[in-house]
Short mmCIF file of C-alpha atoms and ligand atoms in Angstrom, two decimals:
data_model
loop_
_atom_site.label_atom_id
_atom_site.label_comp_id
_atom_site.label_asym_id
_atom_site.label_seq_id
_atom_site.Cartn_x
_atom_site.Cartn_y
_atom_site.Cartn_z
CA MET A 1 -206.87 -82.77 -130.10
CA ILE A 2 -204.69 -80.70 -128.88
CA VAL A 3 -204.25 -78.36 -125.73
CA CYS A 4 -202.31 -75.09 -125.88
CA LYS A 5 -201.22 -73.28 -122.26
CA PHE A 6 -199.45 -69.62 -122.90
CA GLY A 7 -197.45 -68.09 -120.90
CA GLY A 8 -197.13 -64.39 -118.71
CA SER A 9 -195.46 -62.95 -121.96
CA SER A 10 -197.17 -63.69 -124.80
CA VAL A 11 -200.25 -62.89 -123.72
CA ALA A 12 -198.31 -60.18 -122.19
CA ASN A 13 -199.95 -57.13 -125.01
CA ALA A 14 -202.36 -57.03 -128.03
CA GLU A 15 -199.08 -58.04 -130.51
CA GLN A 16 -198.31 -61.17 -128.56
CA ILE A 17 -202.38 -61.82 -128.28
CA LYS A 18 -202.65 -61.93 -132.01
CA LYS A 19 -199.74 -64.05 -132.73
CA VAL A 20 -201.73 -66.67 -129.95
CA LEU A 21 -204.75 -66.32 -131.74
CA ASN A 22 -203.41 -66.68 -135.19
CA ILE A 23 -201.44 -69.99 -133.01
CA ILE A 24 -204.55 -71.44 -132.44
CA ASN A 25 -206.94 -70.73 -135.00
CA THR A 26 -204.86 -72.46 -137.55
CA SER A 27 -204.93 -74.98 -136.57
CA ASN A 28 -208.01 -76.88 -136.39
CA ASP A 29 -206.76 -79.82 -133.84
CA ARG A 30 -205.50 -76.21 -131.14
CA ARG A 31 -209.50 -76.09 -129.96
CA ILE A 32 -208.73 -75.28 -125.85
CA ALA A 33 -206.36 -72.59 -125.16
CA ILE A 34 -205.35 -71.91 -121.01
CA VAL A 35 -204.05 -68.24 -120.79
CA SER A 36 -201.94 -66.67 -118.33
CA ALA A 37 -202.23 -63.43 -117.29
CA PRO A 38 -200.46 -60.63 -118.54
CA GLY A 39 -196.89 -60.56 -118.22
CA LYS A 40 -194.04 -58.22 -118.97
CA ARG A 41 -193.70 -56.59 -121.47
CA HIS A 42 -189.46 -55.24 -120.95
CA ALA A 43 -187.40 -56.29 -118.30
CA ASP A 44 -188.76 -53.22 -115.71
CA ASP A 45 -192.40 -53.63 -116.43
CA ILE A 46 -194.75 -55.61 -113.52
CA LYS A 47 -196.89 -59.27 -114.19
CA VAL A 48 -200.06 -58.17 -113.14
CA THR A 49 -200.49 -61.22 -110.56
CA ASP A 50 -197.72 -58.81 -108.54
CA LEU A 51 -199.51 -55.73 -109.26
CA LEU A 52 -202.80 -57.41 -107.93
CA ILE A 53 -200.00 -59.27 -104.80
CA GLN A 54 -199.97 -55.02 -104.41
CA LEU A 55 -202.65 -54.21 -104.11
CA TYR A 56 -204.01 -56.99 -101.84
CA ASP A 57 -201.53 -55.91 -99.61
CA LYS A 58 -203.43 -52.25 -99.64
CA VAL A 59 -205.93 -53.58 -98.76
CA LEU A 60 -204.73 -56.05 -96.12
CA LEU A 61 -203.33 -52.69 -94.43
CA SER A 62 -206.81 -50.73 -94.90
CA GLU A 63 -204.96 -48.10 -97.05
CA ASN A 64 -206.35 -46.51 -99.60
CA PHE A 65 -206.23 -48.36 -102.67
CA ASP A 66 -207.20 -46.42 -105.71
CA LYS A 67 -204.05 -46.51 -107.22
CA GLU A 68 -203.35 -50.34 -107.33
CA ILE A 69 -206.70 -51.16 -108.49
CA ASN A 70 -206.00 -48.12 -111.68
CA ASP A 71 -202.41 -50.10 -112.73
CA VAL A 72 -204.47 -53.31 -112.69
CA LEU A 73 -207.02 -52.41 -114.98
CA THR A 74 -204.90 -49.65 -116.53
CA ARG A 75 -202.76 -52.32 -118.44
CA PHE A 76 -206.45 -54.53 -118.99
CA SER A 77 -207.48 -50.89 -120.64
CA SER A 78 -204.57 -51.22 -122.71
CA ILE A 79 -205.13 -54.76 -124.02
CA GLU A 80 -208.09 -53.76 -124.84
CA GLN A 81 -207.92 -50.26 -127.13
CA GLU A 82 -204.84 -52.22 -128.80
CA LEU A 83 -206.94 -55.07 -129.76
CA LYS A 84 -209.46 -52.51 -130.63
CA LEU A 85 -212.31 -53.93 -129.07
CA ASN A 86 -216.10 -53.19 -129.45
CA ASP A 87 -217.36 -53.38 -125.85
CA SER A 88 -214.94 -52.93 -123.51
CA LEU A 89 -214.82 -55.00 -119.90
CA ILE A 90 -213.48 -53.14 -117.87
CA ASP A 91 -216.44 -51.37 -115.96
CA LYS A 92 -217.13 -55.13 -115.13
CA PHE A 93 -213.81 -56.19 -113.80
CA LYS A 94 -213.50 -52.61 -111.54
CA ILE A 95 -217.18 -54.06 -109.85
CA ILE A 96 -215.92 -58.21 -109.66
CA LEU A 97 -212.77 -56.10 -107.75
CA GLU A 98 -214.50 -54.48 -105.52
CA SER A 99 -217.31 -57.89 -105.09
CA TYR A 100 -213.79 -59.51 -103.93
CA ILE A 101 -212.56 -56.96 -101.36
CA LYS A 102 -216.19 -56.43 -100.02
CA LYS A 103 -216.63 -59.87 -99.69
CA TYR A 104 -213.41 -61.54 -98.06
CA ASN A 105 -213.04 -58.91 -96.11
CA ASN A 106 -212.42 -60.71 -93.13
CA GLN A 107 -210.87 -63.48 -95.28
CA PRO A 108 -207.52 -62.97 -96.02
CA LEU A 109 -206.17 -65.99 -98.02
CA ARG A 110 -209.56 -65.90 -99.60
CA LEU A 111 -209.46 -62.33 -100.94
CA LEU A 112 -205.34 -63.52 -102.33
CA ASP A 113 -206.66 -65.78 -104.55
CA ALA A 114 -209.50 -64.29 -105.37
CA LEU A 115 -207.53 -60.94 -106.47
CA LYS A 116 -204.48 -63.24 -107.60
CA SER A 117 -206.88 -65.09 -109.79
CA SER A 118 -208.52 -62.35 -111.99
CA GLY A 119 -205.29 -61.21 -113.81
CA GLU A 120 -205.68 -64.69 -115.96
CA ASP A 121 -209.62 -64.37 -115.19
CA PHE A 122 -209.90 -61.09 -116.80
CA ASN A 123 -207.07 -61.80 -119.90
CA ALA A 124 -209.23 -64.69 -120.87
CA GLN A 125 -212.25 -62.86 -121.23
CA ILE A 126 -211.06 -60.36 -122.97
CA ILE A 127 -209.25 -62.64 -125.48
CA ALA A 128 -211.78 -64.87 -125.60
CA ALA A 129 -214.24 -61.14 -126.78
CA TYR A 130 -211.88 -60.39 -129.18
CA ASN A 131 -211.28 -63.54 -131.29
CA SER A 132 -215.64 -63.77 -131.01
CA GLN A 133 -215.24 -60.12 -132.59
CA LYS A 134 -212.99 -61.62 -134.73
CA GLY A 135 -216.37 -63.93 -136.19
CA ILE A 136 -214.57 -67.29 -134.87
CA LYS A 137 -217.33 -68.93 -132.93
CA THR A 138 -215.28 -68.89 -129.51
CA THR A 139 -216.50 -69.46 -125.87
CA TYR A 140 -214.73 -68.12 -122.55
CA LEU A 141 -214.62 -70.89 -119.56
CA SER A 142 -214.79 -70.55 -116.23
CA PRO A 143 -213.12 -73.22 -114.12
CA ASN A 144 -216.62 -72.40 -111.85
CA GLN A 145 -218.12 -73.23 -115.45
CA LEU A 146 -215.71 -76.21 -116.13
CA ASN A 147 -216.19 -77.41 -112.35
CA MET A 148 -212.03 -77.75 -111.20
CA LEU A 149 -213.03 -79.13 -108.06
CA VAL A 150 -209.72 -78.47 -106.20
CA SER A 151 -208.06 -78.89 -102.70
CA ASP A 152 -209.44 -75.70 -100.46
CA GLU A 153 -205.61 -74.64 -99.92
CA PRO A 154 -204.94 -71.46 -100.97
CA GLY A 155 -202.12 -70.09 -103.21
CA ASN A 156 -201.07 -73.94 -103.18
CA ALA A 157 -204.39 -76.22 -104.63
CA ILE A 158 -204.23 -79.22 -105.42
CA ILE A 159 -206.73 -80.71 -108.25
CA GLN A 160 -209.75 -83.53 -107.10
CA SER A 161 -209.66 -86.56 -109.67
CA GLU A 162 -212.92 -86.06 -109.87
CA SER A 163 -213.12 -83.21 -111.92
CA TYR A 164 -211.22 -84.62 -115.38
CA ASP A 165 -214.32 -86.18 -116.19
CA LEU A 166 -216.33 -83.23 -115.07
CA ILE A 167 -214.81 -81.26 -117.36
CA ASN A 168 -214.18 -83.64 -119.75
CA LYS A 169 -218.28 -83.47 -120.11
CA VAL A 170 -218.17 -79.64 -120.10
CA ILE A 171 -216.17 -79.44 -122.99
CA SER A 172 -217.32 -81.89 -124.66
CA ASN A 173 -220.74 -79.61 -125.49
CA ILE A 174 -219.00 -76.77 -126.53
CA GLU A 175 -218.12 -76.19 -130.23
CA GLY A 176 -215.33 -73.48 -131.97
CA LYS A 177 -212.38 -72.36 -129.72
CA ILE A 178 -212.49 -72.65 -126.39
CA ILE A 179 -210.39 -69.84 -124.10
CA ILE A 180 -209.91 -70.78 -120.25
CA PRO A 181 -207.90 -69.41 -117.68
CA GLY A 182 -205.14 -70.48 -115.87
CA PHE A 183 -203.54 -71.32 -112.39
CA PHE A 184 -206.34 -71.76 -110.09
CA GLY A 185 -209.53 -73.64 -109.88
CA VAL A 186 -212.83 -73.93 -107.34
CA ASN A 187 -213.49 -75.42 -103.70
CA LYS A 188 -217.13 -76.37 -103.27
CA GLU A 189 -218.46 -73.37 -102.57
CA GLY A 190 -217.21 -72.00 -106.08
CA ASP A 191 -214.07 -69.77 -104.59
CA HIS A 192 -211.64 -69.56 -106.76
CA VAL A 193 -208.21 -70.85 -105.28
CA THR A 194 -205.11 -70.62 -106.74
CA PHE A 195 -202.25 -73.16 -107.61
CA SER A 196 -198.92 -72.41 -106.86
CA ARG A 197 -197.14 -69.53 -108.28
CA GLY A 198 -196.57 -70.35 -112.40
CA GLY A 199 -199.55 -72.78 -111.71
CA SER A 200 -200.68 -71.79 -115.47
CA ASP A 201 -198.88 -74.52 -116.70
CA ILE A 202 -200.82 -77.31 -113.83
CA THR A 203 -204.10 -75.32 -115.34
CA GLY A 204 -202.32 -76.92 -119.20
CA ALA A 205 -202.01 -80.25 -117.95
CA ILE A 206 -205.68 -80.20 -116.30
CA LEU A 207 -207.31 -79.99 -119.46
CA ALA A 208 -204.94 -81.86 -121.42
CA ARG A 209 -205.54 -84.59 -119.74
CA SER A 210 -209.27 -83.89 -118.74
CA VAL A 211 -210.16 -84.39 -122.56
CA ASN A 212 -207.25 -87.18 -122.95
CA ALA A 213 -204.89 -84.33 -125.51
CA GLU A 214 -202.84 -85.87 -128.03
CA LEU A 215 -200.92 -83.31 -126.79
CA TYR A 216 -200.15 -80.60 -124.68
CA GLU A 217 -198.48 -77.28 -126.32
CA ASN A 218 -196.39 -75.34 -123.83
CA PHE A 219 -196.23 -71.87 -125.21
CA THR A 220 -193.61 -69.69 -123.92
CA ASP A 221 -190.33 -67.33 -124.88
CA VAL A 222 -188.22 -69.38 -125.67
CA SER A 223 -187.45 -72.34 -128.29
CA GLY A 224 -187.93 -75.11 -125.59
CA ILE A 225 -185.52 -76.02 -123.12
CA PHE A 226 -182.22 -75.20 -122.49
CA ALA A 227 -178.90 -77.01 -121.42
CA ALA A 228 -178.10 -75.16 -118.86
CA ASN A 229 -179.07 -72.33 -117.25
CA PRO A 230 -179.12 -69.20 -120.57
CA ASN A 231 -178.17 -66.86 -117.43
CA ILE A 232 -174.66 -68.36 -116.86
CA ILE A 233 -174.55 -70.15 -120.29
CA GLU A 234 -174.42 -68.06 -123.30
CA GLN A 235 -176.65 -69.86 -125.40
CA PRO A 236 -176.70 -73.08 -124.50
CA SER A 237 -178.02 -76.12 -126.44
CA ILE A 238 -181.35 -76.88 -126.48
CA ILE A 239 -182.66 -80.09 -125.58
CA HIS A 240 -184.81 -81.60 -128.17
CA ASN A 241 -187.00 -84.77 -126.51
CA LEU A 242 -186.60 -86.12 -122.86
CA THR A 243 -188.25 -87.70 -120.25
CA TYR A 244 -190.84 -87.24 -117.84
CA ALA A 245 -188.59 -87.95 -115.11
CA GLU A 246 -185.44 -86.23 -116.61
CA MET A 247 -187.80 -83.15 -117.54
CA ARG A 248 -188.62 -83.68 -112.93
CA GLU A 249 -185.11 -83.90 -112.19
CA LEU A 250 -183.65 -80.69 -113.89
CA SER A 251 -187.24 -78.83 -113.15
CA TYR A 252 -186.49 -79.77 -108.94
CA ALA A 253 -183.44 -77.82 -109.28
CA GLY A 254 -183.74 -74.96 -110.58
CA PHE A 255 -185.32 -75.36 -114.60
CA LYS A 256 -188.35 -72.58 -114.28
CA VAL A 257 -189.36 -72.97 -117.78
CA PHE A 258 -192.45 -75.93 -116.88
CA HIS A 259 -194.13 -76.19 -114.10
CA ASP A 260 -192.78 -79.53 -111.99
CA GLU A 261 -196.31 -80.18 -110.52
CA ALA A 262 -197.41 -80.09 -114.09
CA LEU A 263 -196.57 -83.51 -115.20
CA MET A 264 -198.31 -85.31 -112.42
CA PRO A 265 -201.76 -85.30 -114.31
CA LEU A 266 -199.72 -86.36 -117.58
CA PHE A 267 -197.44 -89.11 -116.67
CA LYS A 268 -200.44 -91.61 -116.35
CA GLU A 269 -201.71 -90.94 -119.45
CA GLY A 270 -198.68 -90.45 -121.59
CA ILE A 271 -199.83 -87.78 -123.02
CA PRO A 272 -196.67 -85.55 -124.54
CA VAL A 273 -195.97 -82.15 -123.38
CA ASN A 274 -193.78 -79.85 -126.14
CA ILE A 275 -192.49 -77.10 -124.97
CA LYS A 276 -192.90 -73.93 -127.73
CA ASN A 277 -191.70 -70.94 -128.69
CA THR A 278 -194.82 -68.40 -129.14
CA ASN A 279 -192.59 -66.04 -131.05
CA ASP A 280 -190.70 -68.55 -133.77
CA PRO A 281 -193.51 -71.47 -133.67
CA VAL A 282 -193.16 -72.95 -136.09
CA HIS A 283 -189.84 -74.00 -134.48
CA PRO A 284 -189.89 -77.60 -132.55
CA GLY A 285 -188.89 -76.97 -129.18
CA THR A 286 -188.94 -79.61 -127.09
CA MET A 287 -191.25 -82.72 -126.13
CA VAL A 288 -191.05 -84.36 -123.23
CA LYS A 289 -192.73 -88.07 -123.01
CA ARG A 290 -192.51 -90.98 -121.32
CA SER A 291 -189.71 -92.39 -122.63
CA ARG A 292 -186.80 -91.84 -125.71
CA PRO A 293 -183.97 -93.24 -127.13
CA SER A 294 -181.42 -93.12 -124.27
CA THR A 295 -178.62 -90.65 -124.96
CA GLY A 296 -175.71 -89.37 -122.57
CA VAL A 297 -175.95 -86.32 -120.19
CA VAL A 298 -179.09 -83.94 -121.38
CA GLY A 299 -178.83 -81.51 -119.16
CA VAL A 300 -177.64 -79.41 -116.53
CA SER A 301 -178.92 -77.69 -113.24
CA CYS A 302 -178.30 -75.97 -110.04
CA ASP A 303 -180.52 -74.75 -107.42
CA LYS A 304 -178.97 -72.41 -103.89
CA GLY A 305 -180.95 -72.67 -100.77
CA PHE A 306 -180.17 -75.69 -98.69
CA VAL A 307 -179.23 -76.68 -95.70
CA SER A 308 -177.12 -78.90 -94.36
CA ILE A 309 -177.61 -80.62 -90.91
CA ASN A 310 -174.62 -82.89 -89.82
CA MET A 311 -174.65 -85.36 -87.30
CA THR A 312 -171.97 -87.77 -85.40
CA LYS A 313 -172.89 -90.40 -83.01
CA TYR A 314 -169.94 -93.06 -82.66
CA LEU A 315 -172.01 -96.48 -83.40
CA MET A 316 -174.49 -94.96 -84.84
CA ASN A 317 -174.83 -97.89 -87.41
CA ARG A 318 -176.34 -100.07 -84.82
CA GLU A 319 -179.02 -97.67 -82.76
CA ILE A 320 -181.60 -99.20 -84.33
CA GLY A 321 -184.24 -96.75 -84.75
CA PHE A 322 -182.43 -93.93 -84.88
CA THR A 323 -182.94 -92.51 -88.52
CA ARG A 324 -187.13 -93.33 -87.64
CA ARG A 325 -186.55 -90.60 -84.81
CA LEU A 326 -184.68 -88.12 -86.90
CA LEU A 327 -187.82 -88.75 -89.68
CA SER A 328 -190.14 -87.77 -86.85
CA ILE A 329 -188.93 -85.44 -85.20
CA LEU A 330 -189.27 -83.46 -89.24
CA GLU A 331 -192.64 -84.57 -88.72
CA GLN A 332 -193.67 -82.89 -85.70
CA PHE A 333 -191.34 -79.18 -87.57
CA ASN A 334 -193.60 -80.58 -90.52
CA ILE A 335 -190.26 -80.17 -92.24
CA SER A 336 -189.90 -82.42 -95.96
CA TYR A 337 -186.04 -82.77 -96.16
CA GLU A 338 -184.73 -83.14 -100.32
CA HIS A 339 -181.58 -85.33 -99.21
CA MET A 340 -180.11 -87.55 -96.55
CA PRO A 341 -176.72 -88.82 -97.09
CA SER A 342 -174.91 -91.41 -94.15
CA GLY A 343 -172.21 -92.55 -93.39
CA ILE A 344 -171.96 -95.10 -90.42
CA ASP A 345 -171.16 -92.60 -88.11
CA ASP A 346 -172.56 -89.78 -89.31
CA ILE A 347 -175.81 -88.43 -91.08
CA SER A 348 -176.75 -85.14 -92.51
CA ILE A 349 -180.17 -83.68 -93.73
CA ILE A 350 -180.59 -81.37 -96.52
CA ILE A 351 -183.63 -79.50 -96.66
CA ARG A 352 -184.13 -76.38 -98.96
CA GLU A 353 -183.83 -72.86 -95.95
CA ASN A 354 -187.34 -71.88 -96.63
CA GLN A 355 -188.52 -75.42 -94.43
CA VAL A 356 -186.09 -74.10 -91.89
CA SER A 357 -186.40 -70.48 -91.73
CA ASN A 358 -187.25 -69.90 -88.38
CA LYS A 359 -187.48 -72.93 -87.01
CA LEU A 360 -183.86 -74.41 -87.40
CA GLU A 361 -183.48 -73.12 -83.63
CA ALA A 362 -185.38 -75.68 -81.93
CA LEU A 363 -185.44 -78.16 -84.44
CA ILE A 364 -181.43 -78.78 -83.56
CA SER A 365 -182.08 -78.48 -79.25
CA ALA A 366 -184.87 -80.98 -79.99
CA ILE A 367 -182.44 -83.40 -82.21
CA GLN A 368 -179.71 -83.14 -79.52
CA ARG A 369 -182.59 -83.81 -77.25
CA GLU A 370 -184.33 -86.85 -78.03
CA LEU A 371 -181.20 -88.24 -80.39
CA GLU A 372 -178.42 -87.56 -78.34
CA VAL A 373 -175.55 -87.12 -80.86
CA ASP A 374 -171.87 -86.36 -80.28
CA GLU A 375 -172.11 -83.52 -82.52
CA ILE A 376 -174.16 -81.50 -84.62
CA SER A 377 -173.18 -78.77 -86.96
CA VAL A 378 -174.78 -76.49 -89.53
CA GLU A 379 -174.03 -75.61 -92.92
CA ASP A 380 -175.99 -73.49 -94.59
CA ASN A 381 -175.88 -71.34 -98.44
CA ILE A 382 -175.50 -75.19 -100.05
CA ALA A 383 -176.22 -75.07 -103.83
CA ILE A 384 -177.87 -79.18 -105.21
CA LEU A 385 -176.71 -79.29 -109.08
CA MET A 386 -177.79 -81.99 -110.81
CA ILE A 387 -176.26 -83.82 -114.05
CA VAL A 388 -179.41 -85.58 -115.35
CA GLY A 389 -179.58 -88.50 -118.32
CA LEU A 390 -180.53 -91.76 -119.03
CA GLY A 391 -178.06 -92.80 -120.87
CA MET A 392 -176.27 -92.37 -117.88
CA LYS A 393 -177.46 -95.85 -116.87
CA THR A 394 -175.46 -98.02 -119.16
CA GLN A 395 -172.28 -95.27 -119.83
CA ILE A 396 -169.19 -95.97 -117.97
CA GLY A 397 -167.25 -93.04 -116.86
CA THR A 398 -169.86 -89.51 -116.12
CA ALA A 399 -169.18 -89.23 -112.42
CA ASN A 400 -165.34 -89.30 -113.36
CA LYS A 401 -165.95 -86.71 -116.31
CA ALA A 402 -168.25 -84.45 -113.73
CA THR A 403 -164.66 -84.95 -110.58
CA GLU A 404 -162.68 -84.28 -113.25
CA ALA A 405 -164.32 -80.95 -114.43
CA PHE A 406 -164.71 -80.10 -110.78
CA LYS A 407 -161.37 -80.45 -109.64
CA GLN A 408 -160.14 -78.20 -112.86
CA SER A 409 -162.89 -75.53 -111.87
CA ASN A 410 -161.34 -75.69 -107.66
CA ILE A 411 -164.71 -76.80 -106.71
CA ASN A 412 -165.33 -78.44 -103.60
CA LEU A 413 -168.17 -81.41 -103.56
CA LYS A 414 -169.68 -81.61 -99.86
CA MET A 415 -171.93 -84.78 -101.23
CA ILE A 416 -172.60 -87.02 -104.00
CA ASN A 417 -175.94 -88.67 -104.48
CA GLN A 418 -177.35 -90.94 -107.02
CA GLY A 419 -180.24 -92.42 -107.60
CA SER A 420 -181.65 -95.78 -107.93
CA SER A 421 -182.79 -95.29 -111.25
CA GLU A 422 -179.81 -93.38 -112.51
CA ILE A 423 -181.49 -90.87 -115.03
CA SER A 424 -179.30 -88.32 -112.52
CA MET A 425 -176.43 -86.97 -110.49
CA MET A 426 -176.50 -85.20 -107.76
CA PHE A 427 -173.75 -82.89 -106.28
CA GLY A 428 -173.59 -80.48 -103.05
CA ILE A 429 -171.48 -77.37 -103.02
CA ASP A 430 -170.64 -74.33 -101.87
CA GLY A 431 -173.49 -71.70 -102.93
CA ASP A 432 -170.82 -69.14 -103.87
CA ALA A 433 -169.81 -71.95 -106.72
CA GLU A 434 -173.27 -72.22 -108.58
CA LYS A 435 -171.81 -69.87 -111.42
CA ASP A 436 -168.66 -72.07 -111.96
CA ALA A 437 -169.58 -75.34 -111.08
CA VAL A 438 -172.49 -74.60 -114.17
CA LYS A 439 -169.72 -73.82 -116.71
CA ALA A 440 -167.55 -76.07 -115.39
CA ILE A 441 -170.04 -79.18 -116.24
CA TYR A 442 -171.80 -77.49 -119.44
CA ASN A 443 -167.99 -77.27 -120.89
CA ALA A 444 -167.06 -80.98 -119.79
CA PHE A 445 -170.68 -82.52 -121.51
CA PHE A 446 -171.72 -80.28 -124.04
N1 LIG B 1 -199.31 -65.62 -112.83
C1 LIG B 1 -199.60 -66.84 -112.36
C2 LIG B 1 -198.04 -66.38 -111.74
O1 LIG B 1 -196.89 -65.34 -112.11
C3 LIG B 1 -199.58 -68.06 -112.68
C4 LIG B 1 -198.63 -68.10 -114.05
O2 LIG B 1 -198.50 -66.98 -115.25
O3 LIG B 1 -198.44 -69.62 -114.92
O4 LIG B 1 -197.78 -67.02 -110.56
#
């Protein structure tokens, strides 16, 4: 069995939805489809999830929200009309939205999750109803019906391991096509709890793992994963084959085509992921598997928004427990760090800016007080550039080629790091040099 997931632009209007259903209905293996909320139909459009967040903002401020609720319902009603759906679901959707607003009156996080989840939930119901109207046996299944239990962390849910078997049991009793809303699961009480943004990919992966699918197809609006950001490089090449580990490295530093948490359910069973294009479904796209024949560098990614805290202390290398105490300070502040390059008497911690924004001053004081460092400084606006590829392990000269390219483009390197797995090389550079750096590396390797 193949599990397919369709992103927001693939289900943004009737025309796209018809393409989606054509992809599913013309293949017996494609039985389960996970759908996102309607995304943007054009560059200036607003995703339904964002319309729902606007509705939430109004409710929270106790302001009149008629316009916001109407904006959401109008999007769905235009999809229904374009599809010529016989029985409208809009009145039902209105009642559901109003019931959430009433029920979670004093629970803002629950309300936000219930409203956010409605984009996928309503879209799945419309798509299933339309496919049934076409005479194809189709069932809409909600995460509640599926017993898709997740941790009770609004906006950041994690699947509970017992869910896989429970979901499989439900699916095995159903014939025909199954349409499932992405992006959320339920807690023990049945409240909707969403994954992080872009989380429909995670739902797809959970389903693929639950039914032990032979393939997880992730349909989007590009024909696979590009070797570099297409907003920086004109028509970059498409990566045909990747491993899970390479994919993780690339998505860590800026590749947004596939949610990095979505790989987790797939690792264990080794279920392959095929990133494909709804608008060009015959294109082979990018296949992500456990292993692949090793070739050189496959991709370059870059992400901004890192801060480096640099510390110096004379004889740091002789001071037993220094790093442990540093890490426990980070723990007290509930901060996770990304990298920790070090010398004999100096150490830096690289953290994502959003982790430290309002804690930085207090963190610096705590480090000064508890570790008695000689010097401490903060450098912000750092970009992390990753060069990724299995082949690096056996190829000599990758670092040389990269540093030469940086030199030619006059880019100053702040940091270099290569993990022991040797599938990626990381470079810290000034955030303003991001575009030049990606161009320099892409031109050198591709
Ligand atoms: N609709 C959600 C979002 O915009 C989830 C998704 O599309 O995957 O983040």
